[in-house]
PDB file of C-alpha atoms in Angstrom:
ATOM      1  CA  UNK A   1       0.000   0.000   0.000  1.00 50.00           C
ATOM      2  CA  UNK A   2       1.742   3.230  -1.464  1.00 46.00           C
ATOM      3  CA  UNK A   3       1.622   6.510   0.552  1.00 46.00           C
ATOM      4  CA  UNK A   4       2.372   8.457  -2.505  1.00 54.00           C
ATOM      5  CA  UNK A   5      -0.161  11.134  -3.415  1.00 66.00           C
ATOM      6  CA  UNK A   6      -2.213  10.619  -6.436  1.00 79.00           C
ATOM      7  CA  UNK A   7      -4.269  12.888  -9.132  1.00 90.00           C
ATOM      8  CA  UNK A   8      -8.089  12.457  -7.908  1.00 94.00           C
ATOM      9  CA  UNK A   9      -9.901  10.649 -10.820  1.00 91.00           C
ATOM     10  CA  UNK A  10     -13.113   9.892 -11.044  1.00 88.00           C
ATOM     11  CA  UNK A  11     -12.631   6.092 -11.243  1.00 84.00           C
ATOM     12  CA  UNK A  12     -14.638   4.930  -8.193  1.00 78.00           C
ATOM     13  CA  UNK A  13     -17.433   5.988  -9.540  1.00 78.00           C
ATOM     14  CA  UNK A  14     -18.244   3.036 -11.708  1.00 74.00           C
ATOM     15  CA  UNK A  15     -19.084   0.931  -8.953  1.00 72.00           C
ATOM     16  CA  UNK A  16     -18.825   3.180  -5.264  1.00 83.00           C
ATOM     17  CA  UNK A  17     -18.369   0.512  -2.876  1.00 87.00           C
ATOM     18  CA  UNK A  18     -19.890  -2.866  -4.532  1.00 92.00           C
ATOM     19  CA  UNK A  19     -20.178  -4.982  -1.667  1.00 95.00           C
ATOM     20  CA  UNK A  20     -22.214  -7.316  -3.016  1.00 95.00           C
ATOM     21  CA  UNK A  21     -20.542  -7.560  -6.577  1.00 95.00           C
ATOM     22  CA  UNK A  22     -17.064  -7.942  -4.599  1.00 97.00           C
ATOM     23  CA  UNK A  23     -18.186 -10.968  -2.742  1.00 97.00           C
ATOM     24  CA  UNK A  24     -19.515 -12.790  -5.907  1.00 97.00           C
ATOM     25  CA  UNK A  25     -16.559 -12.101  -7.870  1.00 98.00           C
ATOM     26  CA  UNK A  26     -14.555 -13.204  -5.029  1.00 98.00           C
ATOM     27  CA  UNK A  27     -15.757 -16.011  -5.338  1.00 98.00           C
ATOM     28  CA  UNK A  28     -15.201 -16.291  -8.795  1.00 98.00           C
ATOM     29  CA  UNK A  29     -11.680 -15.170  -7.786  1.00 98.00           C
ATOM     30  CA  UNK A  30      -8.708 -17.894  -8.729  1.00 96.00           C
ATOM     31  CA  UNK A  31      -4.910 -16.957  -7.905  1.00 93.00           C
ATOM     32  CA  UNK A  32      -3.263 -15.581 -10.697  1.00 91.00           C
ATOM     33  CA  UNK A  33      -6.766 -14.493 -12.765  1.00 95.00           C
ATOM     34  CA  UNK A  34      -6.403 -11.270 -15.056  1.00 97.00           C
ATOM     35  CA  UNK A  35      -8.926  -8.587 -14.556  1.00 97.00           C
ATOM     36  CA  UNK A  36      -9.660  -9.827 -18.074  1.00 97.00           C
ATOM     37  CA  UNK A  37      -9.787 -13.254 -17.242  1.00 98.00           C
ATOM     38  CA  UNK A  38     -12.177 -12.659 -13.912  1.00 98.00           C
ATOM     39  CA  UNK A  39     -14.342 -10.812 -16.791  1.00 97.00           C
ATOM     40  CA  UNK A  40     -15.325 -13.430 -18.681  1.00 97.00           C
ATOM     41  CA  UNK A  41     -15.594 -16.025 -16.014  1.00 98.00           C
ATOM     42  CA  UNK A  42     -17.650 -13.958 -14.533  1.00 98.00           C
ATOM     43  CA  UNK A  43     -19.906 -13.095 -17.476  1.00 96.00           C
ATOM     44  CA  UNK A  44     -20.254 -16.910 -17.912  1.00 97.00           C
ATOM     45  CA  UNK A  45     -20.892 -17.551 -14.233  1.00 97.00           C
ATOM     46  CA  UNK A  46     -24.755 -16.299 -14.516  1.00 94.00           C
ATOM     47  CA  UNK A  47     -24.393 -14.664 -11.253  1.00 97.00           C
ATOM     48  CA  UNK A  48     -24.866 -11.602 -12.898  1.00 96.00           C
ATOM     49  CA  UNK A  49     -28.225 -11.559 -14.839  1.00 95.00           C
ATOM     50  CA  UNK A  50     -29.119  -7.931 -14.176  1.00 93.00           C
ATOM     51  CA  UNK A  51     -25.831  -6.104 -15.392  1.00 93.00           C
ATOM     52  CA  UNK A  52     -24.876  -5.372 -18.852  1.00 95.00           C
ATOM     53  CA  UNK A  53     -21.456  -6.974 -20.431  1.00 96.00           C
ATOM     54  CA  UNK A  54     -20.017  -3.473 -20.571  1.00 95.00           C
ATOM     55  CA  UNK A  55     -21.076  -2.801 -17.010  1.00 94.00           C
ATOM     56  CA  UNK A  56     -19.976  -6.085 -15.908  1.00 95.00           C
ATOM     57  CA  UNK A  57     -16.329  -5.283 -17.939  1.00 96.00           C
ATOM     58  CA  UNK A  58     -16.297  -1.874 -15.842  1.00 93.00           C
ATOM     59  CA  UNK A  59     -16.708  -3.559 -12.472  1.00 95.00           C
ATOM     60  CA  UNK A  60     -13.906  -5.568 -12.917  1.00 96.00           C
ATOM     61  CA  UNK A  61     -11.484  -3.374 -14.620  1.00 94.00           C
ATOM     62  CA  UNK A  62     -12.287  -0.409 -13.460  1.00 92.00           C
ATOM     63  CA  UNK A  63     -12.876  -0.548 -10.053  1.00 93.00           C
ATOM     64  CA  UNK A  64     -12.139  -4.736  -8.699  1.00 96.00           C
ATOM     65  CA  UNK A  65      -9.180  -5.169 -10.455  1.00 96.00           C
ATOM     66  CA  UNK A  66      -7.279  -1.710  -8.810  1.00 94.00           C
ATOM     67  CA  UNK A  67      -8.323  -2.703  -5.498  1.00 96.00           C
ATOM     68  CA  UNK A  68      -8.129  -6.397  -5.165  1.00 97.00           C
ATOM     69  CA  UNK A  69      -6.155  -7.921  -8.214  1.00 97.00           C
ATOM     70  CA  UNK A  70      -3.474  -5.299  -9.021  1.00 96.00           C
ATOM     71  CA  UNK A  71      -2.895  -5.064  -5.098  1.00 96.00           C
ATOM     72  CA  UNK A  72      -2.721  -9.361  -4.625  1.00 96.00           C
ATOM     73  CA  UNK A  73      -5.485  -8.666  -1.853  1.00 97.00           C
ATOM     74  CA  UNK A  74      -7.841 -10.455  -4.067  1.00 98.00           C
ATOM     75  CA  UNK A  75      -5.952 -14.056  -2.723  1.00 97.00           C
ATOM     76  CA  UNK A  76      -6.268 -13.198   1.061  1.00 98.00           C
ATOM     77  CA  UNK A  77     -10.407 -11.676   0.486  1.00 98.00           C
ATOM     78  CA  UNK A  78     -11.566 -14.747  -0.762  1.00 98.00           C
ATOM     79  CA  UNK A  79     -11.231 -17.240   2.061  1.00 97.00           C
ATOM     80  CA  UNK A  80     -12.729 -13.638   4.658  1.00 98.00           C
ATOM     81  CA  UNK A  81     -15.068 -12.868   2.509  1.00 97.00           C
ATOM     82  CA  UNK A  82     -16.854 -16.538   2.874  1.00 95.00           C
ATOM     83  CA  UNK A  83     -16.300 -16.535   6.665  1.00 95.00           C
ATOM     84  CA  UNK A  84     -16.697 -13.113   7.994  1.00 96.00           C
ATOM     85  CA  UNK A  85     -19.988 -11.254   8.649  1.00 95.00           C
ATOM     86  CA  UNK A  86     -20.843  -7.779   6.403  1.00 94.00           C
ATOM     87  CA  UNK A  87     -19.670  -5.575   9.410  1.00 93.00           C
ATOM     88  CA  UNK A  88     -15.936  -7.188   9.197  1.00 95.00           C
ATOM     89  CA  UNK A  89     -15.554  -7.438   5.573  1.00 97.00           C
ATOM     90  CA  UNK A  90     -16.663  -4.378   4.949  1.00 97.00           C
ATOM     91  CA  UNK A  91     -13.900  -2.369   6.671  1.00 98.00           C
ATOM     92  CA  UNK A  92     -11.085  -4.421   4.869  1.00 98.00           C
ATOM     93  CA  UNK A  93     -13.212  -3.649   1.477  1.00 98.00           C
ATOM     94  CA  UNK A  94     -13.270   0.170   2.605  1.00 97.00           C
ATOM     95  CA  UNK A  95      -9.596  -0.006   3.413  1.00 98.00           C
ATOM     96  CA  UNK A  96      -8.725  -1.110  -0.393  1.00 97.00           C
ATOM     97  CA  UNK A  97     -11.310   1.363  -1.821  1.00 96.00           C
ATOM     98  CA  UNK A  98     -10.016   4.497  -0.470  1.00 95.00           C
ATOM     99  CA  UNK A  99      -6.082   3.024  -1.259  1.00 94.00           C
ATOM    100  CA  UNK A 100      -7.294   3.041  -4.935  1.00 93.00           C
ATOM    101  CA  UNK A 101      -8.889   6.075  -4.940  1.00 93.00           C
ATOM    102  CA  UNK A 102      -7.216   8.808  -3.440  1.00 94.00           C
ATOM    103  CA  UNK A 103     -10.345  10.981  -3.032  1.00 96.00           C
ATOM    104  CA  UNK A 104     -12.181   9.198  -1.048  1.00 96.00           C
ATOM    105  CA  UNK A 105      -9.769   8.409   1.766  1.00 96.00           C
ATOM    106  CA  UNK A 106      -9.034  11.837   1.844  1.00 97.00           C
ATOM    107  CA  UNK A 107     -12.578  13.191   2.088  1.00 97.00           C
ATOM    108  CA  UNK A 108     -12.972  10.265   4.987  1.00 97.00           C
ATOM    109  CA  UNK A 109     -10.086  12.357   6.786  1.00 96.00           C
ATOM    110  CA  UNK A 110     -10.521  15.303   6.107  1.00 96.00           C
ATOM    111  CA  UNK A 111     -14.400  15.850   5.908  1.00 97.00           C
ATOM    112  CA  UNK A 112     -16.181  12.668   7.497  1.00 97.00           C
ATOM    113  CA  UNK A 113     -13.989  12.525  10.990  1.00 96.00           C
ATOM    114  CA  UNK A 114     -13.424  16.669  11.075  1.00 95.00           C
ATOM    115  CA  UNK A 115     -17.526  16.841  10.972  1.00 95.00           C
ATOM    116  CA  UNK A 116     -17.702  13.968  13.534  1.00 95.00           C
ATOM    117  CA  UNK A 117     -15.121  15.385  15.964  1.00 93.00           C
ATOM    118  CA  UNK A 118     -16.500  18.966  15.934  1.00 94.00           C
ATOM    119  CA  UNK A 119     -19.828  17.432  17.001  1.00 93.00           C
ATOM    120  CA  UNK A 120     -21.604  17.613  13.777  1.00 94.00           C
ATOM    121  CA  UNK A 121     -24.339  14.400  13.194  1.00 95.00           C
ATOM    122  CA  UNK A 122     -24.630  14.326   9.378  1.00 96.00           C
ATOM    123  CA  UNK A 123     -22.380  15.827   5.997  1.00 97.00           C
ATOM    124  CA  UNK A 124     -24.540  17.458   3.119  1.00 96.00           C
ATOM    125  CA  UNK A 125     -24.160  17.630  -0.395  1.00 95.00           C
ATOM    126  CA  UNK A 126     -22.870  21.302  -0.281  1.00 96.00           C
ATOM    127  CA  UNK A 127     -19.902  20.072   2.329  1.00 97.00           C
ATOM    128  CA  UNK A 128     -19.028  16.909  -0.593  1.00 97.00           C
ATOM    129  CA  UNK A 129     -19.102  19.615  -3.405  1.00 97.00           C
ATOM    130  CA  UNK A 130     -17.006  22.029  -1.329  1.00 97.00           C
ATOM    131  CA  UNK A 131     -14.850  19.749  -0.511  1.00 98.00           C
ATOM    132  CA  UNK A 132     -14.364  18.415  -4.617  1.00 97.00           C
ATOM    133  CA  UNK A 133     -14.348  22.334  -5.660  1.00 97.00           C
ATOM    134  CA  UNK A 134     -11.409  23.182  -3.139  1.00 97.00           C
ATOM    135  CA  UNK A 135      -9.347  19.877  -4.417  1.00 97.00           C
ATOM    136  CA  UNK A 136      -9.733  20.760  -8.797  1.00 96.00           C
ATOM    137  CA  UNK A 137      -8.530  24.494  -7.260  1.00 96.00           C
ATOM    138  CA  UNK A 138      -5.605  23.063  -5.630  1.00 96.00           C
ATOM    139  CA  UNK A 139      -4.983  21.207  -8.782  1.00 95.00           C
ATOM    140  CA  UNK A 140      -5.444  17.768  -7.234  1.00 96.00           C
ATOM    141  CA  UNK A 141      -6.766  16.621 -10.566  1.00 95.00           C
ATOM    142  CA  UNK A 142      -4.553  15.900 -13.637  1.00 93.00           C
ATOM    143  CA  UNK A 143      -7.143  18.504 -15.281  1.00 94.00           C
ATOM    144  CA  UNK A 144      -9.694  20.964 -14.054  1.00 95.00           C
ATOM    145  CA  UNK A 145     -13.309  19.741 -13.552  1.00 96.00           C
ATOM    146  CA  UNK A 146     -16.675  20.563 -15.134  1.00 96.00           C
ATOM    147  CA  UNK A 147     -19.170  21.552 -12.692  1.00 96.00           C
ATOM    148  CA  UNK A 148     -21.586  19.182 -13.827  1.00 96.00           C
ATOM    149  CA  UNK A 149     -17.944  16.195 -13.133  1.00 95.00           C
ATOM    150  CA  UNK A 150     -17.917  18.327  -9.629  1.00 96.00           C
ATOM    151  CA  UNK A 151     -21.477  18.100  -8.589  1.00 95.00           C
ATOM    152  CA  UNK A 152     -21.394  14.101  -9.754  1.00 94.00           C
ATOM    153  CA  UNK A 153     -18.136  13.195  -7.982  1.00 95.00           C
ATOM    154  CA  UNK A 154     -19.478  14.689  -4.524  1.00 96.00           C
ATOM    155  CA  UNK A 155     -22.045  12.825  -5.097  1.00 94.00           C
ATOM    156  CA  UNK A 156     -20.458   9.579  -5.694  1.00 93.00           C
ATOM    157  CA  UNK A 157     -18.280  10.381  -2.402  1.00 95.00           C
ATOM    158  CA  UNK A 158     -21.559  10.211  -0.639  1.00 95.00           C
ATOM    159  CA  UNK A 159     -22.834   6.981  -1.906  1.00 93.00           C
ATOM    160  CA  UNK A 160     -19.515   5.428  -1.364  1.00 94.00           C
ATOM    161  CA  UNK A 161     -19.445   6.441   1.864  1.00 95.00           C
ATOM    162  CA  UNK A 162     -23.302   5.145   2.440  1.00 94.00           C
ATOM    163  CA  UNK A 163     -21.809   1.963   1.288  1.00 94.00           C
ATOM    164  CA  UNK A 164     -19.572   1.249   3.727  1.00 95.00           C
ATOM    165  CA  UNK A 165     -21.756   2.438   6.649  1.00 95.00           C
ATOM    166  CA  UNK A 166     -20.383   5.416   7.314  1.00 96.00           C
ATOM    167  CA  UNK A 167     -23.266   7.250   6.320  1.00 96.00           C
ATOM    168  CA  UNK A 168     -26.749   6.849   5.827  1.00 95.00           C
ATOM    169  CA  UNK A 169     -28.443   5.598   2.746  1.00 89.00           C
ATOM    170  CA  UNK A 170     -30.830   7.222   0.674  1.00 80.00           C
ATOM    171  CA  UNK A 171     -30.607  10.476  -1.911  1.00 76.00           C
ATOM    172  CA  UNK A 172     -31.111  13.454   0.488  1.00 78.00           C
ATOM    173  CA  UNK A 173     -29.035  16.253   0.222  1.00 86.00           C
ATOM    174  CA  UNK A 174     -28.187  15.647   4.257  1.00 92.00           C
ATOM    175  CA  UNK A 175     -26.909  11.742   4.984  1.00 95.00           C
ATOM    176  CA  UNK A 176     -26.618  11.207   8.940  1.00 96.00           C
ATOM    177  CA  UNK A 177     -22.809  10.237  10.289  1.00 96.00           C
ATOM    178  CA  UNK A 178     -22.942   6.575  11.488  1.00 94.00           C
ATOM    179  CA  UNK A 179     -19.765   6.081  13.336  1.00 83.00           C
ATOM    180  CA  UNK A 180     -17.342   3.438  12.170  1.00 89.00           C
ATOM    181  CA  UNK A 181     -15.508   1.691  15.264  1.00 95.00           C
ATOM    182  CA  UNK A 182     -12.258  -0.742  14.110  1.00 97.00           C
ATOM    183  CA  UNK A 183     -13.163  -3.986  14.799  1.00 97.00           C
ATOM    184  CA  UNK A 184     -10.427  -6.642  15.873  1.00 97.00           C
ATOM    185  CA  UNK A 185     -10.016  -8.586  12.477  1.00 97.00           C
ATOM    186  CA  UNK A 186      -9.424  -5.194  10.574  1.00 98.00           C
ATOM    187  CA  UNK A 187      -6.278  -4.428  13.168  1.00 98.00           C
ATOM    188  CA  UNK A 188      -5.082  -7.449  12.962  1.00 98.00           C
ATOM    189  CA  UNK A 189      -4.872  -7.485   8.789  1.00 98.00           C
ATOM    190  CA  UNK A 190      -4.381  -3.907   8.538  1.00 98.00           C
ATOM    191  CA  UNK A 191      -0.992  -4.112  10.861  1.00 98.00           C
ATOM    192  CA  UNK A 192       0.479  -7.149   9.479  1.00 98.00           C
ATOM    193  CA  UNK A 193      -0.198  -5.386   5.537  1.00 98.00           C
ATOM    194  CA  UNK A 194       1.338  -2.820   6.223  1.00 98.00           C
ATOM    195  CA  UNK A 195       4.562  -4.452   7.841  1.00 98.00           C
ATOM    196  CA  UNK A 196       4.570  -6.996   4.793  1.00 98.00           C
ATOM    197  CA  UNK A 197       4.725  -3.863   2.773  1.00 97.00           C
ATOM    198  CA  UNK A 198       8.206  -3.363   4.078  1.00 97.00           C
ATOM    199  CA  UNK A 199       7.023  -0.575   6.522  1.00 97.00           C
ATOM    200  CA  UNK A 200       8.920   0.024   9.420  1.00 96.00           C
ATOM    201  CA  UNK A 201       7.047  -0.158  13.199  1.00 96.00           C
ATOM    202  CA  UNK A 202       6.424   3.272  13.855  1.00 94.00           C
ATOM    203  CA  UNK A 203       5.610   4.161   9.821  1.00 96.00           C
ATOM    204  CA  UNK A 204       2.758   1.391   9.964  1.00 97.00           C
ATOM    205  CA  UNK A 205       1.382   2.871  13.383  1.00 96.00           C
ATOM    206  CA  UNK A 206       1.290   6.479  11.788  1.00 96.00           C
ATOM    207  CA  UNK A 207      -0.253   5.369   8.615  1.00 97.00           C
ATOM    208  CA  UNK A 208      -2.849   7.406   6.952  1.00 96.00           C
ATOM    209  CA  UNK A 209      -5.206   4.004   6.167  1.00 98.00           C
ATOM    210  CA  UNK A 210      -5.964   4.173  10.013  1.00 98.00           C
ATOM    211  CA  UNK A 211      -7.046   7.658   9.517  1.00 97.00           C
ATOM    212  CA  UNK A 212     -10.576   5.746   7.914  1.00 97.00           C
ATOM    213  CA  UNK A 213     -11.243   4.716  11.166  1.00 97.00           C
ATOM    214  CA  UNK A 214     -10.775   8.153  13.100  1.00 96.00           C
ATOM    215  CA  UNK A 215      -7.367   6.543  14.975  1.00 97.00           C
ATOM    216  CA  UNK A 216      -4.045   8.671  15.604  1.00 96.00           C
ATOM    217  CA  UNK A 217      -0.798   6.890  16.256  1.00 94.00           C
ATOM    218  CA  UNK A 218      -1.937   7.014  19.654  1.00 92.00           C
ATOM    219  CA  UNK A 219      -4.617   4.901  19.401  1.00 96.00           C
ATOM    220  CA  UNK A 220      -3.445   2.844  17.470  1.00 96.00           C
ATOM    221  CA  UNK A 221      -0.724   1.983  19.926  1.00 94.00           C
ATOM    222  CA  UNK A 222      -3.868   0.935  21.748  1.00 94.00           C
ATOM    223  CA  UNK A 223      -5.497  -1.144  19.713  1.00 96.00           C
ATOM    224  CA  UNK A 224      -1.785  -3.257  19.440  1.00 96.00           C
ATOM    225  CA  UNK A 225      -1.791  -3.722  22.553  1.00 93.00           C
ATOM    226  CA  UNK A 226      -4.910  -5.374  22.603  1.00 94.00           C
ATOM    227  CA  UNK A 227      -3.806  -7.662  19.903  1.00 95.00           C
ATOM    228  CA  UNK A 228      -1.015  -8.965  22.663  1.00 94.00           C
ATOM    229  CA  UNK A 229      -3.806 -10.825  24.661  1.00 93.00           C
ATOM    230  CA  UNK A 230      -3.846 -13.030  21.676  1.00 93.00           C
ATOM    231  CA  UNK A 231       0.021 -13.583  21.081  1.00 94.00           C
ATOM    232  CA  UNK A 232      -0.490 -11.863  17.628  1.00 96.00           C
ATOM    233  CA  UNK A 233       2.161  -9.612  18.364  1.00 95.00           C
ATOM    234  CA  UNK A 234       4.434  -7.790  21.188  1.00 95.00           C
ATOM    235  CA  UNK A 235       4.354  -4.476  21.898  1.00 94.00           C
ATOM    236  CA  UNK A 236       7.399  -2.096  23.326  1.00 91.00           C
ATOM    237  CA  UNK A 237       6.363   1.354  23.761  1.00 83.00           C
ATOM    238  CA  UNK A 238       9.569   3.884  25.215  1.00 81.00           C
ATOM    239  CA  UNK A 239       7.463   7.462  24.557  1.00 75.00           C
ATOM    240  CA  UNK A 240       6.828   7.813  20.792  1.00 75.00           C
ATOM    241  CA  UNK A 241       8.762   5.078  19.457  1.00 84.00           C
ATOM    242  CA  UNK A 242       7.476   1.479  19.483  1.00 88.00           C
ATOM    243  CA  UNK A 243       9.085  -2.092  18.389  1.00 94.00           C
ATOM    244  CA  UNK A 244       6.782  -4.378  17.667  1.00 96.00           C
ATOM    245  CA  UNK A 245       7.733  -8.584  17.506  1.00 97.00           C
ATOM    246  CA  UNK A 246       5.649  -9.940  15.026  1.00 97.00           C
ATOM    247  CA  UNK A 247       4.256 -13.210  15.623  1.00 97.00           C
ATOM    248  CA  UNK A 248       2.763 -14.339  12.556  1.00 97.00           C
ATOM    249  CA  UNK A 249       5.159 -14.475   9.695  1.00 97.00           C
ATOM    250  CA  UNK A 250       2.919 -14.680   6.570  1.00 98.00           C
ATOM    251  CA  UNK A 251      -0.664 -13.012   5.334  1.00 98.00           C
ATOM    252  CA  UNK A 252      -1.609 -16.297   4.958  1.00 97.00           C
ATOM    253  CA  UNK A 253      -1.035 -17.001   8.477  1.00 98.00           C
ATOM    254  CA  UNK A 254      -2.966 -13.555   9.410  1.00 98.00           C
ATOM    255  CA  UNK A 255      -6.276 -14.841   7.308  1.00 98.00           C
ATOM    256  CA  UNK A 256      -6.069 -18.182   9.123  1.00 97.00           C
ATOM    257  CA  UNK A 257      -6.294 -16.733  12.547  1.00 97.00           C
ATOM    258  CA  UNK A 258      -8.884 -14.541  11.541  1.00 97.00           C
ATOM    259  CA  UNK A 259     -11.276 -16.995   9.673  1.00 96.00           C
ATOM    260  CA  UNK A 260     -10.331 -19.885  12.660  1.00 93.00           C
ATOM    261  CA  UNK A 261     -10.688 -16.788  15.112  1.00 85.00           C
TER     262      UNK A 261
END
């Protein structure tokens, strides 16, 4: 999972979160499958009757494929996905999301958690289209925006954002904040992803993925420690720098707790 800042595109929009879609093609999933490849399995799976071959082809490529196959998470869903309830799954899904679209996990940070933390119990379309406006002025898109793209991609955020719980459902211009609290599975993955990645202890406790889930290095320092109960890992705190011992030595291992969990 790269830190690097990315151009905002408008790429999530094909599919917002696709919870359900995700799980079927999940299950569809086979190690080493192409985006093209899941495609057509997938169109001759019959599991979806209602969507178009050229929808179906976006789902994949444009929005499955750069969160689950170009990323190798695709291997480690499938097995979750067919064990864990919505509530757990969900958050890893969100997690991958917002990693492919820059966007969102910074209108999560920046928007959904400032609202929540200054007291404020729903986000409107104005603060979503304020928020898109500000980014095509900073020049956080490769080119500037129509107002018609502007008024579409807050709109999108919204949905997205509906998707994964966060907010509620429906097509009012005012969606009510539903709080998002970590839950023990999504620690446990996100921590040991992170240090696969090659991150260092402290860089994976300072991420910006936590950041979805309102957390601070501080609390995530926390939620490690809860994970020591377990034996999943050891924690050494001395002020702001931490070591951690990790226990479990490949993903593979960290889906098999989970799922046995």
């Amino acid at each position: 999972m790269s830190s690097t800042k990315a151009f905002y595109t408008t790429q999530f929009s094909a599919g917002l979160g696709l919870i359900d879609e995700t799980k079927l093609l999940l299950s569809l999933y086979q190690k080493d499958l192409s985006a093209n490849q899941l495609y057509e399995k997938a169109l001759d799976s019959g599991l979806f009757p209602m969507v178009s071959a050229r929808r179906l082809r976006n789902i994949v490529v444009e929005c499955f494929s750069p969160r689950y196959i170009k990323t190798g998470a695709a291997s480690y869903l499938k097995p979750l996905a067919e064990k864990l309830p919505s509530s757990m799954i969900n958050q890893l899904f969100l997690i991958y999301t917002a990693t492919a679209n820059e966007i969102l996990q910074d209108f999560i940070q920046e928007i959904y958690w400032e609202r929540y933390s200054c007291g404020r119990d729903s986000i409107t379309a104005d603060d979503a289209k304020d928020f898109v406006g500000h980014a095509v002025r900073e020049g956080k898109t490769q080119k500037p925006w129509s107002n018609n793209t502007v008024k579409r991609v807050s709109s999108y955020l919204l949905g997205c954002c509906a998707d994964y719980g966060l907010l509620s459902s429906g097509r009012g211009s005012r969606r009510s904040i539903q709080p998002v609290h970590i839950q023990e599975p999504t620690v446990l993955y996100l921590a040991y992803m992170l240090h696969f990645n090659g991150l260092g202890d402290n860089v994976v406790i300072n991420h910006r993925a936590w950041t979805l889930f309102g957390l601070d290095g501080v609390d995530v320092r926390e939620e490690f420690k809860r994970l020591t109960k377990n034996g999943w890992l050891i924690v050494q705190s001395a002020g702001y720098v931490t070591r951690i011992s990790w226990q479990l030595k490949t993903m593979e291992e960290v889906v098999d707790v989970i799922t046995q969990s």
